[in-house]
Coordinates of N, CA and C and ligand atoms in Angstrom, one line a residue:
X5 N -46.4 -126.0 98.8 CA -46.7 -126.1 97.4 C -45.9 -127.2 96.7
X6 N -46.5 -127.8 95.9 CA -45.9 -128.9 95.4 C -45.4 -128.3 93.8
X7 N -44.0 -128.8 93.7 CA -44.0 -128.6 92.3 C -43.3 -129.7 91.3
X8 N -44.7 -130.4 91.0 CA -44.6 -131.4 90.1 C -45.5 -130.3 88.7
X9 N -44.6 -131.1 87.5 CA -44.7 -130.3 86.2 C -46.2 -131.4 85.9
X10 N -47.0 -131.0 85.2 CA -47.9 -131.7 84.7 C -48.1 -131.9 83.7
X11 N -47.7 -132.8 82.4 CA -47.4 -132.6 81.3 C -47.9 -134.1 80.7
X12 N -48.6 -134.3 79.5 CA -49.5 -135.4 79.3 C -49.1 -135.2 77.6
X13 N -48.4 -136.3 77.2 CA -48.6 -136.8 75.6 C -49.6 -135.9 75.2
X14 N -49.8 -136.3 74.0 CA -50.7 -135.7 72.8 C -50.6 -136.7 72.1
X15 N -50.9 -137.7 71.1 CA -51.1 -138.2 70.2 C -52.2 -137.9 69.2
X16 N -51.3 -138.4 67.6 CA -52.1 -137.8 66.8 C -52.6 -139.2 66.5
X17 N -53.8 -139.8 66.0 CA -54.2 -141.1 65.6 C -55.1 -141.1 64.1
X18 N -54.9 -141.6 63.1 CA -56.0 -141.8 62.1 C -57.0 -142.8 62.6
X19 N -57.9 -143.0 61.9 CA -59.1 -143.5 62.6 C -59.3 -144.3 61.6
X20 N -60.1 -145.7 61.7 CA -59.8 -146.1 60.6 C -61.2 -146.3 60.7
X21 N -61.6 -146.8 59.0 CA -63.0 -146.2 58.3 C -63.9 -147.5 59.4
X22 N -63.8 -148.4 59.6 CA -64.5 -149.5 59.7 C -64.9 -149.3 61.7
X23 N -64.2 -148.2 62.0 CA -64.4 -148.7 63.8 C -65.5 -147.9 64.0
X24 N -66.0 -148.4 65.0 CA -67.2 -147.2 65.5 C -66.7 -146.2 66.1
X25 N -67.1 -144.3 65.8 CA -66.6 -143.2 65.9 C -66.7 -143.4 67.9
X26 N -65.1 -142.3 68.0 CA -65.2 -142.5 69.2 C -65.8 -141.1 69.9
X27 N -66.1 -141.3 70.9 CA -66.7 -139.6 71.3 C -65.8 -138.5 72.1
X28 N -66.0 -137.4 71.5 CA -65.2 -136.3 71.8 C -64.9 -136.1 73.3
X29 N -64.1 -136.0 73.9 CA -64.5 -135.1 75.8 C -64.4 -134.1 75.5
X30 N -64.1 -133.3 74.4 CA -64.6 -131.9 74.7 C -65.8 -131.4 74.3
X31 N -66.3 -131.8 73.0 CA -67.7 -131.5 72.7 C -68.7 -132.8 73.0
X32 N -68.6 -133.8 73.0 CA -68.9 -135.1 73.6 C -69.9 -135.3 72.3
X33 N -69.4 -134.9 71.1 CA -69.7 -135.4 69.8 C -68.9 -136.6 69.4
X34 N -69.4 -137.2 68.3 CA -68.6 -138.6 67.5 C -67.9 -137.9 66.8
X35 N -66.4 -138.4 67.1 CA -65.6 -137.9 65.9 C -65.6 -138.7 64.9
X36 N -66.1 -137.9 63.8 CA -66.4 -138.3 62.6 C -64.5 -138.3 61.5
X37 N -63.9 -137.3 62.0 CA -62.6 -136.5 61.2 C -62.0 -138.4 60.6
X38 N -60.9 -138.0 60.1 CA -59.8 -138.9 59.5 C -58.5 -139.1 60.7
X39 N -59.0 -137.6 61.2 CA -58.1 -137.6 62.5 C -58.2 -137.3 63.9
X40 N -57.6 -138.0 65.2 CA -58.3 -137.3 66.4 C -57.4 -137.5 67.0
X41 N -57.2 -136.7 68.4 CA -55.9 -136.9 69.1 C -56.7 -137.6 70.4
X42 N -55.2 -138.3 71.1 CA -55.6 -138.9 71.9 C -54.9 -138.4 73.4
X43 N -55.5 -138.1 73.9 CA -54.9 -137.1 75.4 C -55.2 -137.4 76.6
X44 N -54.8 -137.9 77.7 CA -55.2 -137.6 79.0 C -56.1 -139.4 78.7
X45 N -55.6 -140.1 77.9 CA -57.2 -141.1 77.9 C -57.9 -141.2 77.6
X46 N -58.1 -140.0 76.9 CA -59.4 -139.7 76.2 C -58.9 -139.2 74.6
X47 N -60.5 -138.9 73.6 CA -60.5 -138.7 72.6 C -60.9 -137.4 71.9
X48 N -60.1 -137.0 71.3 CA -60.7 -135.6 71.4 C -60.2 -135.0 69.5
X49 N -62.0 -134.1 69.2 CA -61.7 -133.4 67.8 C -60.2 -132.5 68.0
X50 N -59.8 -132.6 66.9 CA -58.6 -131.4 66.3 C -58.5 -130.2 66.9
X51 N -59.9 -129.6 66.8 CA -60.7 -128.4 66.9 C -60.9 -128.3 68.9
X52 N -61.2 -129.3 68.8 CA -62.1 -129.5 70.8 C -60.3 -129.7 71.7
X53 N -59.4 -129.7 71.6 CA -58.3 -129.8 72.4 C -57.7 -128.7 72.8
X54 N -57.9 -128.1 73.1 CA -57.7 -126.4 73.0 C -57.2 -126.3 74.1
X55 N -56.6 -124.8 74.3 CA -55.8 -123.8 75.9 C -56.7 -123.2 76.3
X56 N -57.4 -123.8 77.3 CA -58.2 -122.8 78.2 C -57.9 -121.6 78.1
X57 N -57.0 -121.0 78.3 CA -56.2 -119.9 77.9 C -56.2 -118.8 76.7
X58 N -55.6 -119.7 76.2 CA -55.5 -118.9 74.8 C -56.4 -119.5 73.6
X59 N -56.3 -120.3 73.5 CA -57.1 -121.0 73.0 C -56.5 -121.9 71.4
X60 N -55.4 -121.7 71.7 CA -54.9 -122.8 70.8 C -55.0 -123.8 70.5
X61 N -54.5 -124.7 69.4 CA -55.1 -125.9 69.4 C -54.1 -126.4 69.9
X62 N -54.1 -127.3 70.6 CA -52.9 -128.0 71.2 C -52.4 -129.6 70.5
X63 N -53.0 -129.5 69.5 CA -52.5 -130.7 69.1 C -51.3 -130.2 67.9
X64 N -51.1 -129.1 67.2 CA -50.7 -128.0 66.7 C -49.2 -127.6 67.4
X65 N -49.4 -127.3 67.9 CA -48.7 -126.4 68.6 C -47.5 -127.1 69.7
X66 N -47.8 -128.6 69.9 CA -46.3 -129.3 70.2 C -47.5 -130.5 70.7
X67 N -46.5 -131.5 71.1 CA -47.0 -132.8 71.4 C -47.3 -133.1 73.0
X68 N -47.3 -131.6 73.8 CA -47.7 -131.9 75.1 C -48.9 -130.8 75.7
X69 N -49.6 -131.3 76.4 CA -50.5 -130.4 77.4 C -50.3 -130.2 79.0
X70 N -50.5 -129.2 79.2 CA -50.7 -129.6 80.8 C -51.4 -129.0 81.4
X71 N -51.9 -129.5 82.5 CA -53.3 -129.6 83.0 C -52.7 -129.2 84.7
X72 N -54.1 -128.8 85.2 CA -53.7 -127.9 86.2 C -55.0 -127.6 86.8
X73 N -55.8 -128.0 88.2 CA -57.3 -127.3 88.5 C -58.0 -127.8 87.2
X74 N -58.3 -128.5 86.8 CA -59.4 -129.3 85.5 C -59.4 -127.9 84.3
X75 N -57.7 -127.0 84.7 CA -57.3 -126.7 83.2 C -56.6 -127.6 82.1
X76 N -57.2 -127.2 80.8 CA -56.2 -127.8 79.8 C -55.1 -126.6 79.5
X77 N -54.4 -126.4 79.4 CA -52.9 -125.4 78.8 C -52.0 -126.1 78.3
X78 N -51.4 -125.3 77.4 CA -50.2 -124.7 76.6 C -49.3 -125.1 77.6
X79 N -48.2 -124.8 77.3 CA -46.8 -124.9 77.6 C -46.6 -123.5 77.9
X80 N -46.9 -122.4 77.3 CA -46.5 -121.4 77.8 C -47.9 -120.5 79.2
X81 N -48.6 -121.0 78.5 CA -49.7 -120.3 80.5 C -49.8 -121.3 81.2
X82 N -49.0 -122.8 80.8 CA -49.2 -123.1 82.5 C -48.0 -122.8 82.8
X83 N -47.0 -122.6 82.5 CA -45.6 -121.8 82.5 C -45.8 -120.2 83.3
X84 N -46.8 -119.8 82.6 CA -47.2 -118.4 82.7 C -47.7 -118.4 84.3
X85 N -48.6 -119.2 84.2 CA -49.6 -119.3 85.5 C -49.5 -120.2 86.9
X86 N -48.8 -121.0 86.3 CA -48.0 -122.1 87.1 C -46.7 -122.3 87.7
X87 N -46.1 -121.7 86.6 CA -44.3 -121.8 86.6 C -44.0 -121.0 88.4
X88 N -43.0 -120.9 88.3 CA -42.2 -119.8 89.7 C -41.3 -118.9 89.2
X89 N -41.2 -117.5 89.7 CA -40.9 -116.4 89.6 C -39.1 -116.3 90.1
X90 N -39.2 -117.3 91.2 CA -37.9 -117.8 91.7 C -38.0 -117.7 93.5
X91 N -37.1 -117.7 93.9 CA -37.4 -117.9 95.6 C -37.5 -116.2 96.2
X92 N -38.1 -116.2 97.0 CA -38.0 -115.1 98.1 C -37.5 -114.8 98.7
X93 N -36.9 -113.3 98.6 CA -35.3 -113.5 99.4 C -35.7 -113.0 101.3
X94 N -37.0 -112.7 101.3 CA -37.3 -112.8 102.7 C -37.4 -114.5 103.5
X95 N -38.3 -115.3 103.0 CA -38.2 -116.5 103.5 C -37.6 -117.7 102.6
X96 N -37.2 -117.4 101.5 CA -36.2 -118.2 100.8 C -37.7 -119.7 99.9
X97 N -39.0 -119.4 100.1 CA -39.9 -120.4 99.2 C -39.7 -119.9 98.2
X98 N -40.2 -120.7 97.2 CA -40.6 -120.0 95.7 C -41.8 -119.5 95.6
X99 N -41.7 -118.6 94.3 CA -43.0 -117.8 94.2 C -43.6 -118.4 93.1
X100 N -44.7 -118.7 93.0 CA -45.0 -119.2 91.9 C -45.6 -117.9 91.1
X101 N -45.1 -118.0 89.7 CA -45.2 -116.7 88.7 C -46.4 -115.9 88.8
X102 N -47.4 -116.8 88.8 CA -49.1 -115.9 89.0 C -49.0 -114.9 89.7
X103 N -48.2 -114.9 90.8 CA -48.4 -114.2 92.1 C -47.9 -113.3 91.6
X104 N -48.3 -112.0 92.6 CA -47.8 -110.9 92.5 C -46.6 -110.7 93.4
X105 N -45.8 -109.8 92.8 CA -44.5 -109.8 93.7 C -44.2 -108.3 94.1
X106 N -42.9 -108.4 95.0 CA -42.4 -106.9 95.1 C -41.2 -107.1 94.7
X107 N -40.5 -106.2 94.0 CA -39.0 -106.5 93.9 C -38.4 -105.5 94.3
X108 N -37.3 -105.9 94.9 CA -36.0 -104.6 95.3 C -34.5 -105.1 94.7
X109 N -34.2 -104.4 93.9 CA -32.9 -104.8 93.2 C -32.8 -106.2 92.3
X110 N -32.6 -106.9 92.9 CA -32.4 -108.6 92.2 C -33.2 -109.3 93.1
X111 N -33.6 -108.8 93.9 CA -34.4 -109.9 94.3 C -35.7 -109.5 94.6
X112 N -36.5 -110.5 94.5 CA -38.2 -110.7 94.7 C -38.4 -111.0 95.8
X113 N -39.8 -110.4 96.2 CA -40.6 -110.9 97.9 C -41.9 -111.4 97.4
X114 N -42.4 -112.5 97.9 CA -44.1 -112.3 98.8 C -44.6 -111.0 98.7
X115 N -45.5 -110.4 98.0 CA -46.3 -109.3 99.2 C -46.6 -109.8 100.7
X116 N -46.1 -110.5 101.3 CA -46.6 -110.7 102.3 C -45.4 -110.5 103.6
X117 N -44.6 -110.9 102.2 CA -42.6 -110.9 102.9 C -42.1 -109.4 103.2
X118 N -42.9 -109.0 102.6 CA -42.3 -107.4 102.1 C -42.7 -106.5 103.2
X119 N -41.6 -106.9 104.0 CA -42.0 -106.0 105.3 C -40.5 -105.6 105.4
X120 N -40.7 -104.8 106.8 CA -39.4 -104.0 107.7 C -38.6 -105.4 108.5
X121 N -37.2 -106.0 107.7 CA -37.1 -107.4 108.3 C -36.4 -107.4 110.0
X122 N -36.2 -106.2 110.8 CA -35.9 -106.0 111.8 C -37.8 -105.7 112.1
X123 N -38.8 -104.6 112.0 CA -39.8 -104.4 113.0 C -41.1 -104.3 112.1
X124 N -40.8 -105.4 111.1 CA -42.0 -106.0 110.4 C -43.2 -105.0 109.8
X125 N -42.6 -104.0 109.6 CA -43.6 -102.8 108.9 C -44.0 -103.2 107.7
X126 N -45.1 -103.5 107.1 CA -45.3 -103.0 105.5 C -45.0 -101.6 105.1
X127 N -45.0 -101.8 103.7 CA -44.9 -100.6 103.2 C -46.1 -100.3 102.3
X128 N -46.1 -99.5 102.2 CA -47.1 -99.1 100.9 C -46.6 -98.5 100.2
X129 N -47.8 -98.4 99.0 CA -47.0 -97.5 97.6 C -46.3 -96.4 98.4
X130 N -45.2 -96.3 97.6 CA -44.8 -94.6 98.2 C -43.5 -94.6 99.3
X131 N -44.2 -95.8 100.0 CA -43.3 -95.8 101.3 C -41.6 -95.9 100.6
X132 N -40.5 -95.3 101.7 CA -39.0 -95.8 101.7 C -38.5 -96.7 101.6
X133 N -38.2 -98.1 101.2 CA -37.3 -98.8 102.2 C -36.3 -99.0 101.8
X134 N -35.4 -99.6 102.4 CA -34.0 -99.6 101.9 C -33.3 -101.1 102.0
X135 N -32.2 -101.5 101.5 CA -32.0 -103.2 101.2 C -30.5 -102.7 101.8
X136 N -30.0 -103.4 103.0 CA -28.9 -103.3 103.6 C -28.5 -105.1 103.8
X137 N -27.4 -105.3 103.5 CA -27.0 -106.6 103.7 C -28.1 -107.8 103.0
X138 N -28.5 -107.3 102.0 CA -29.8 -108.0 101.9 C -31.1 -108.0 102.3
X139 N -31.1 -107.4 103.4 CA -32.5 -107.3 104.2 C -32.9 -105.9 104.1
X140 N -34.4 -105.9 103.7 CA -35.7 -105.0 103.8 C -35.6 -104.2 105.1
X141 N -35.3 -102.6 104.9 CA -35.6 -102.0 106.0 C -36.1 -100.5 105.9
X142 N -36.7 -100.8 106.9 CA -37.7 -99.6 107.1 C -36.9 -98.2 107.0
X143 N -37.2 -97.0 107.0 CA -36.2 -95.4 106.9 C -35.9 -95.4 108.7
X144 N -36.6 -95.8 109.2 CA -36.5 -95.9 110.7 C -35.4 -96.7 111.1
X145 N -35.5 -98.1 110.8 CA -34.2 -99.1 111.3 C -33.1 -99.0 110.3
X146 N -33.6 -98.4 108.8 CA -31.9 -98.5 108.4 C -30.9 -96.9 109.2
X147 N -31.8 -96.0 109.2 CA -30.9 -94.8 110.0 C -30.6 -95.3 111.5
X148 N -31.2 -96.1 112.0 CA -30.9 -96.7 113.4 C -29.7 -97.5 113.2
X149 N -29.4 -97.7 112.5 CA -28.5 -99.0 111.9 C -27.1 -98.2 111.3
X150 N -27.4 -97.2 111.0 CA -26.4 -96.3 110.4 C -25.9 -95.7 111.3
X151 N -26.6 -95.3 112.5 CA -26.3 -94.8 113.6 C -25.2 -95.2 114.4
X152 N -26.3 -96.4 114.3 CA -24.8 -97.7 115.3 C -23.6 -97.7 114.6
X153 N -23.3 -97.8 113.5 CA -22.0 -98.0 112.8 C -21.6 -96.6 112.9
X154 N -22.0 -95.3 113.3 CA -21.2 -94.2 113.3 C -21.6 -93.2 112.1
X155 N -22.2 -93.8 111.5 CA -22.9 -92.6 109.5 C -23.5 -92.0 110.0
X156 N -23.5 -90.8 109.5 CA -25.1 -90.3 109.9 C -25.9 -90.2 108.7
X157 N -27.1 -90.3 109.1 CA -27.9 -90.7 108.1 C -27.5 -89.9 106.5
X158 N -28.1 -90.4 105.8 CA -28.0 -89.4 104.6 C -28.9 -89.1 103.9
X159 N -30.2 -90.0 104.0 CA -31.3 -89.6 103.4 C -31.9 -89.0 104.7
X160 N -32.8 -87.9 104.6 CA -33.6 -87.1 105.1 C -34.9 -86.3 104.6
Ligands
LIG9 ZN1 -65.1 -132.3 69.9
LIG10 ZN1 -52.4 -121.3 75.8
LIG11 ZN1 -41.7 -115.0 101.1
LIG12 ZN1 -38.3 -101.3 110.6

């Protein structure tokens, strides 16, 4: 995954009375207004610049957009939807926020990471596992593990 931020001006421009109106890319009407912003290259009403999302106007709301999959967004859902959760303490990538995660203690997995890191079990809801040295383990390999060092288990 690539993580370049995607973030594009905003300009606000008056229009001046004598030009020919230019046409909207979001409603692909003539902007008639006093004012229009100018974004991405293109021209766009007040009203037509909006967060896919939430639906703000984005010319309002700060001087940048970013775009993502032929979304327009905010600062805070492509943040939201885009941003990263932080790295995975199974394979050490980043998560990007959208995703769903698992957490144990301080640190975040992949659902996909989130296995038994000695014999690769998932867990399901419900299931035990336990965080020794950092690493995900199953009730099987950490009492195996307790064993070796001489404990005896303690959960039962
Ligand atoms: Zn428009
Ligand atoms: Zn938004
Ligand atoms: Zn991972
Ligand atoms: Zn295991």
């Amino acid at each position: 995954m690539q993580k370049k931020e995607k973030s594009f001006g905003i300009q606000m421009l008056s229009v001046k009375p004598d030009t020919k109106p230019k046409g909207c890319a979001g409603c692909n009407r003539k902007i008639k207004d006093r004012y229009l912003l100018k974004a991405l290259d293109k021209y766009w009403h007040e009203d037509c610049l909006k967060c896919a999302c939430c639906d703000c106007r984005l010319g309002e709301v700060g001087s940048t957009l970013y775009t993502k999959a032929n979304l327009i967004l905010c600062r805070r859902d492509y943040l939201r939807l885009f941003g990263v959760t932080g790295n995975c303490a199974a394979c050490s990538k980043l998560i990007p926020a959208f995703e769903m995660v698992m957490r144990a203690k301080d640190n975040v997995y992949h659902l996909d990471c989130f296995a038994c890191q000695l014999c690769n079990q998932r867990f399901c809801v419900g299931d035990k596992f336990f965080l020794k040295n950092n690493m995900i383990l199953c009730q099987t390999d950490y009492e195996e593990g307790l064993m070796k060092e001489g404990y005896a288990p303690q959960v039962r």
